[in-house]
């Protein structure tokens, strides 16, 4: 059960299957609904079909531009919370994402060493949205 | 007394009568007694010897011989040297004749005193001999000719002059020996003398019988009759060959020296008491004046007031003349003022000359104005060339074929600390021996006249590594072999290349690390998340766990007991920890590769130090050579220090750099026994002071002063870039408005001090 006791619809976008799978297990254990997409088009399809509360997006998608997806979510689905999940060590926002209100708080560096940290971040994001 | 007796006694001639038998005097007349200054008795008692010279040919023996001859062969007349009673010797003419007196055979001696005649004869003979001797000595011959009788006399000396025995030649022969070239002239001269009733005096040549030529001086006196017709001629002929040859030699020598004097390319000036007595043409050419401007005037007449050396012309000149007068030749330069006002520089030699008419000074001078100008131009050119080669940044050394220094520019002087005076003619390799094998190659190239080009030759100079590009160009000029060696200190260039390589490497590593981090972080994420999911599903209090366990007929409590008994949670924790550590390392590597990109923020000094220590311990380069953990780290760090506003990654970089240097210094042989680094941090006015002190070898003052200079390094290429501390200094001073300094005690250690402004200070 999540701390707020609510159930969300969560979209996981990552081309790393094991990352997605483990996050899915975590979110399911926390009683959230999980959608998984390996690329941008998959993600957009989910967003179009479901009312997604939170999108966790990997930037380093092998074929696609994760930043573009983040931008579109922020613009097209303002009610969807965004958490950028990246394998880079230090991520610098492109200005357009910065202008859309994204901050360090919206960045989660891989590897997630403690789910408690993940949980705290999601709580903050969900309580602050819309972005 | 009878008549005969009276005649006998009155006869002027002395008469003595000797007995034929006894040879004794039996009678004498009065004249005899007077002549010999004897008495009658004395005469009758004496022998002939007693009144004679008494020595041969006038002794008793010779007297007896004459006596016998007169008796045996008839009358004898001879001259005899007699003696008077007083002892005076005198000449007599004796006429001996046999006679019969009173039936008795006797010898009658008629004696005449011929002493005066004899003396006159003697004197004439002596005077003739003296004349002949004098003529012989003076080589004077004489001749005479009587025009009436045609009698000719040639003196023996004259014959000797012509060559041959005395009295051997005739006048015609003499005339035939006159030199063919002079014959006409002599004939004409004598004819003219006769015509004009003059004595004559002329010189001409004779060809002697041995073919040699002699010069004679012929003087003749003509004797004339009342009508002026020549009667006789008397002449003397003197051999003047020696005088003539000497005269000609003198004339030739005079001509020679006169020509030399007049045509000499140098000015020759003769003066006496500073007064010019004579000078040659070249003097006038050089001084551009007329003879009368110079001769008879003072030598200082046309001198400028001062000479180029600043001395008064008169004072300097007088002193030099005085010195020359002592007999010591003087050599000096002199400036003369020409009539037209132009200056001329001459080089002068003064010599004393002693002539019979007095003591002179001879000055020989030549114009050195052009040479001076040329020298001046040469000097300018040399200076220009020297300035050019001195202004070259390259070390330029000229050497001869044996490698000895002939040229040495300023760069060479700066590099070696030696001046040209110190190294001239010394083997140049002495001053670059640190080059080792490269030097041998350069020396060989110089000796073989080969072109040599070496690049980046290392040289350890005063403990610092320098790099030189070396070129040896063979040089051949004016028959002199040698070489020019050019060396360029390319240390900085080498360092820049190193830095560029290093930077490139860092960029590559940075990019590589970033890509690698991304690749590692994904699987690491899967591992860590997986481990957490396992932990949550095995031990978590989620209702789903128990529910699923129940569905699987698994007793939850037993499962938990089992997991704990088998330490499953610990194992999972181990996975998580290891994963976290891996993530930290990856993050560290990437941060290292992206230094400087950090943001300015409030940092606690102690945290910065700890972080730097952690990174230094991980330093791969350092680890290769030294284990940082074997260094004792002593921390003198208070807890309640204020924070500083800084870019933490940059300050960490500074600290790491200093720590790395300290570790490298302590590990380089001879290694320090118990390496230790003391870290201090404290507040000092509005700064936080961080000190890093080691007990390594320290550094010399020279190194200490230059340690923050860019590209300054004591490490070999590939080890140090010479940038570490200079960048550190830049970070602290420029980026953080702080200060970075160092103290060192050679053999005991070094202490770096960093002052950073406290929060809000920037």
PDB file of N, CA and C in Angstrom, chain B residues 1 7 54 98 225 258 281 337 494:
ATOM      1  N   UNK B   1     213.563  70.699 -46.591  1.00  0.00           N
ATOM      2  CA  UNK B   1     212.388  70.335 -47.359  1.00  0.00           C
ATOM      3  C   UNK B   1     212.615  70.564 -48.846  1.00  0.00           C
ATOM      4  N   UNK B   7     205.101  70.156 -52.229  1.00  0.00           N
ATOM      5  CA  UNK B   7     203.904  69.842 -53.038  1.00  0.00           C
ATOM      6  C   UNK B   7     203.053  68.794 -52.319  1.00  0.00           C
ATOM      7  N   UNK B  54     185.228  49.675 -39.545  1.00  0.00           N
ATOM      8  CA  UNK B  54     185.666  48.544 -38.724  1.00  0.00           C
ATOM      9  C   UNK B  54     184.805  47.323 -38.900  1.00  0.00           C
ATOM     10  N   UNK B  98     200.196  51.355 -56.998  1.00  0.00           N
ATOM     11  CA  UNK B  98     201.555  50.875 -56.666  1.00  0.00           C
ATOM     12  C   UNK B  98     202.587  51.921 -57.123  1.00  0.00           C
ATOM     13  N   UNK B 225     156.911  76.833 -74.766  1.00  0.00           N
ATOM     14  CA  UNK B 225     157.997  77.781 -75.043  1.00  0.00           C
ATOM     15  C   UNK B 225     157.432  79.187 -75.127  1.00  0.00           C
ATOM     16  N   UNK B 258     115.957  57.810 -52.871  1.00  0.00           N
ATOM     17  CA  UNK B 258     115.189  58.982 -53.281  1.00  0.00           C
ATOM     18  C   UNK B 258     113.880  58.511 -53.942  1.00  0.00           C
ATOM     19  N   UNK B 281     106.126  63.046 -51.361  1.00  0.00           N
ATOM     20  CA  UNK B 281     104.911  63.418 -52.094  1.00  0.00           C
ATOM     21  C   UNK B 281     103.660  62.869 -51.411  1.00  0.00           C
ATOM     22  N   UNK B 337      94.355  67.466 -39.103  1.00  0.00           N
ATOM     23  CA  UNK B 337      93.350  68.344 -39.691  1.00  0.00           C
ATOM     24  C   UNK B 337      93.862  68.779 -41.054  1.00  0.00           C
ATOM     25  N   UNK B 494      56.846  20.540 -25.554  1.00  0.00           N
ATOM     26  CA  UNK B 494      56.678  19.136 -25.186  1.00  0.00           C
ATOM     27  C   UNK B 494      55.597  19.005 -24.122  1.00  0.00           C
TER      28      UNK B 494
END
